[in-house]
JSON list of C-alpha atoms in Angstrom, two decimals:
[
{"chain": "A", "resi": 185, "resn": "UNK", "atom": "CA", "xyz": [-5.36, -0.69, 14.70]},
{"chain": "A", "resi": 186, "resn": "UNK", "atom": "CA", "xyz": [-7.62, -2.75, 12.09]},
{"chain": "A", "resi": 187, "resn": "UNK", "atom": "CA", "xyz": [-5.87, -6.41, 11.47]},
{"chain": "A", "resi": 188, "resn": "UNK", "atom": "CA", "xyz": [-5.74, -5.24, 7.45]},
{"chain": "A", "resi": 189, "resn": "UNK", "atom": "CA", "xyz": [-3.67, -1.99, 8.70]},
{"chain": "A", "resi": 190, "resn": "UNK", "atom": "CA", "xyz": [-1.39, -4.56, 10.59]},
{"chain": "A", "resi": 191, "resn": "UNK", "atom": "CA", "xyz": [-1.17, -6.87, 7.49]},
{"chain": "A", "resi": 192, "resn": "UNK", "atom": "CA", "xyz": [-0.14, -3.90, 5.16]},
{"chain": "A", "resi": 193, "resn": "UNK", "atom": "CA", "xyz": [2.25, -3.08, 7.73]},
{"chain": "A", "resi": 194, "resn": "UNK", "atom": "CA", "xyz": [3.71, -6.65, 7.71]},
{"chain": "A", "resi": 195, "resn": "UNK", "atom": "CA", "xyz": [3.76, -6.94, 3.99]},
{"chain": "A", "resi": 196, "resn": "UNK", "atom": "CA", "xyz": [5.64, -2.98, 4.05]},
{"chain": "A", "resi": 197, "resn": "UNK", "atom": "CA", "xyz": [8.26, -4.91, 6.17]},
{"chain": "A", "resi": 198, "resn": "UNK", "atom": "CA", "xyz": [8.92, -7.69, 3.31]},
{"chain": "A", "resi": 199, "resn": "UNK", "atom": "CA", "xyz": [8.76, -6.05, 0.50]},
{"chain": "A", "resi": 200, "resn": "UNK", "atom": "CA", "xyz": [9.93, -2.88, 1.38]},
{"chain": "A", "resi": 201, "resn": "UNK", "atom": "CA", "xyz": [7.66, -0.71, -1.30]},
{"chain": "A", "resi": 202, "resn": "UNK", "atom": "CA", "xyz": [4.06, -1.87, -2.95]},
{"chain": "A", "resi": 203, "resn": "UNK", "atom": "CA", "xyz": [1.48, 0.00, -4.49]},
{"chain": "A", "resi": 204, "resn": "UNK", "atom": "CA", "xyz": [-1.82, -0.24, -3.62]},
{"chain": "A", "resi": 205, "resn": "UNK", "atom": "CA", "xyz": [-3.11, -3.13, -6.35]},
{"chain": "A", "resi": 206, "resn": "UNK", "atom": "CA", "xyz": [-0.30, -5.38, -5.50]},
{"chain": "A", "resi": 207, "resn": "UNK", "atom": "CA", "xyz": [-1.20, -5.13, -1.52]},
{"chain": "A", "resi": 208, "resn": "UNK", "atom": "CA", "xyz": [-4.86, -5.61, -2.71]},
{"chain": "A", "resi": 209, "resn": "UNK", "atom": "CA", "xyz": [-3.73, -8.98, -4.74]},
{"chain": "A", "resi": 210, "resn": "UNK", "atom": "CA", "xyz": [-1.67, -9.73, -1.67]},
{"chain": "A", "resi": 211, "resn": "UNK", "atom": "CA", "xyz": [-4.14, -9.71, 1.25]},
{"chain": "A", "resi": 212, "resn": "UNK", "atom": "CA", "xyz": [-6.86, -10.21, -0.60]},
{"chain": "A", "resi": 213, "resn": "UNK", "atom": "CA", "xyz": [-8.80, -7.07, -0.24]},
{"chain": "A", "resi": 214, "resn": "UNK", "atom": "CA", "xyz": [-10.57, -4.90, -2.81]},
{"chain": "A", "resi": 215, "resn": "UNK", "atom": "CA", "xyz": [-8.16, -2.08, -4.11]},
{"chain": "A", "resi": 216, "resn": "UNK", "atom": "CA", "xyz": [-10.23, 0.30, -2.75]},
{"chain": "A", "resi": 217, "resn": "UNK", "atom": "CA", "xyz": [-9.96, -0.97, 1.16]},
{"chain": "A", "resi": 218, "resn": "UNK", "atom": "CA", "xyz": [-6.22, -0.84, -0.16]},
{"chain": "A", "resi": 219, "resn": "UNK", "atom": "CA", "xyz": [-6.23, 2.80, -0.42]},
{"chain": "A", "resi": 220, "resn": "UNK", "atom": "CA", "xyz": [-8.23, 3.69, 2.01]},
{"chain": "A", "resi": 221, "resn": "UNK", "atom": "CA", "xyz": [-5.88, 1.40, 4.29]},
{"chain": "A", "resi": 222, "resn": "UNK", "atom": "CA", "xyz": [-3.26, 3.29, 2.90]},
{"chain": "A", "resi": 223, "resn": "UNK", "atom": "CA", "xyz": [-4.55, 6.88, 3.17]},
{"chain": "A", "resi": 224, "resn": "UNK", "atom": "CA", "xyz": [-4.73, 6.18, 7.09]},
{"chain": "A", "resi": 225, "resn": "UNK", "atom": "CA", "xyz": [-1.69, 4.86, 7.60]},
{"chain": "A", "resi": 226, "resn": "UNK", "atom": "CA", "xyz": [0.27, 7.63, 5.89]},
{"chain": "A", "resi": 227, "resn": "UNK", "atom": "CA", "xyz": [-2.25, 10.21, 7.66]},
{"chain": "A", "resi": 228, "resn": "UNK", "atom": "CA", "xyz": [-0.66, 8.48, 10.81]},
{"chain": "A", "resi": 229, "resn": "UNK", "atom": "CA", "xyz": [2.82, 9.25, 9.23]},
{"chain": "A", "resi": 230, "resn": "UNK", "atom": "CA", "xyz": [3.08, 5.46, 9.69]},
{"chain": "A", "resi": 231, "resn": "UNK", "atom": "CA", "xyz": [3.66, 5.31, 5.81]},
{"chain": "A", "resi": 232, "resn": "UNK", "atom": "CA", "xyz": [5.19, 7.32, 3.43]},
{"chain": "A", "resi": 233, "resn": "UNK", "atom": "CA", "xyz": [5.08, 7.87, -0.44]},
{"chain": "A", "resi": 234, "resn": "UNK", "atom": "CA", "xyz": [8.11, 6.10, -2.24]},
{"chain": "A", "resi": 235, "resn": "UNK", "atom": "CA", "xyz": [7.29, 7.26, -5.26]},
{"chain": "A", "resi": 236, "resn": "UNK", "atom": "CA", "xyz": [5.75, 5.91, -8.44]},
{"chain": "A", "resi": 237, "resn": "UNK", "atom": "CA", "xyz": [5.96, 3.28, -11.15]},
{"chain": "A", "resi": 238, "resn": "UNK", "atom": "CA", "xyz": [4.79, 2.97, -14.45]},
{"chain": "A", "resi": 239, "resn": "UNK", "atom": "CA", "xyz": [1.97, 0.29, -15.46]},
{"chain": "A", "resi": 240, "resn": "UNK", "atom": "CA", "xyz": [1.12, -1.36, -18.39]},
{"chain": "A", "resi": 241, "resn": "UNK", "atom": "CA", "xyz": [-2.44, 0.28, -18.12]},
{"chain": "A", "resi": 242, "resn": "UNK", "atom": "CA", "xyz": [-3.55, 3.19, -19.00]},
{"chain": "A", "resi": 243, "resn": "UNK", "atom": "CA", "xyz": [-3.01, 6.22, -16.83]},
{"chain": "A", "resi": 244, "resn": "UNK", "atom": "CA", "xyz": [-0.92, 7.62, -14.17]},
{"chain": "A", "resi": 245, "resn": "UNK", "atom": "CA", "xyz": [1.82, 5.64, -12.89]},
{"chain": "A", "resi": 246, "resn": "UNK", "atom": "CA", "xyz": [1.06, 3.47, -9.63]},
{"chain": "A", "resi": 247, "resn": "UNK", "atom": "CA", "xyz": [2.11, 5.20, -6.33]},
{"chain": "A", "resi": 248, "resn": "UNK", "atom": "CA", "xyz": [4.08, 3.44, -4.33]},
{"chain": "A", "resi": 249, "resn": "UNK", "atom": "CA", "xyz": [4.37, 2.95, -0.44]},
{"chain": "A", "resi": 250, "resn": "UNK", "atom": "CA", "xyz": [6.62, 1.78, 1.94]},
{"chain": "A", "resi": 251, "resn": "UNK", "atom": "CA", "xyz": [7.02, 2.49, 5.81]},
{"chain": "A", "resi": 252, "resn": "UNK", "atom": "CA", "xyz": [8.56, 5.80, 7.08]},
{"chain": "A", "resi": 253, "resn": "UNK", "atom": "CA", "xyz": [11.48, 5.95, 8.67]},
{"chain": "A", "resi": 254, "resn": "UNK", "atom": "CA", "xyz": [10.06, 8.15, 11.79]}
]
């Protein structure tokens, strides 16, 4: 497993639930290595949608993530 995959992991077990800017911000990562993190992991049913929250941008709300309980 890729040391960012292990780092979203690790930040999953802090926080509990992210979405996929504020693990970008956190690890310092572009948001699209984020989501593409992301995408894997849940793919590996090592994540799970938690579901969303409402920005202050434009658009859909933010999807959040958080480890799955499997």
């Amino acid at each position: 497993m890729s040391s960012a995959r292990s780092l979203i992991i690790e930040y999953l077990r802090t926080h509990r639930v992210a979405t996929s800017y504020e693990i970008s911000r956190a690890l310092r990562i572009t948001p699209a290595d984020a989501r593409h993190h992301l995408l894997q992991l849940t793919k590996l049913s090592i994540l799970s949608s938690a579901g969303s929250r409402v920005t202050h941008q434009k658009g859909r709300p933010a999807k959040l993530y958080s480890l799955s309980s499997t």
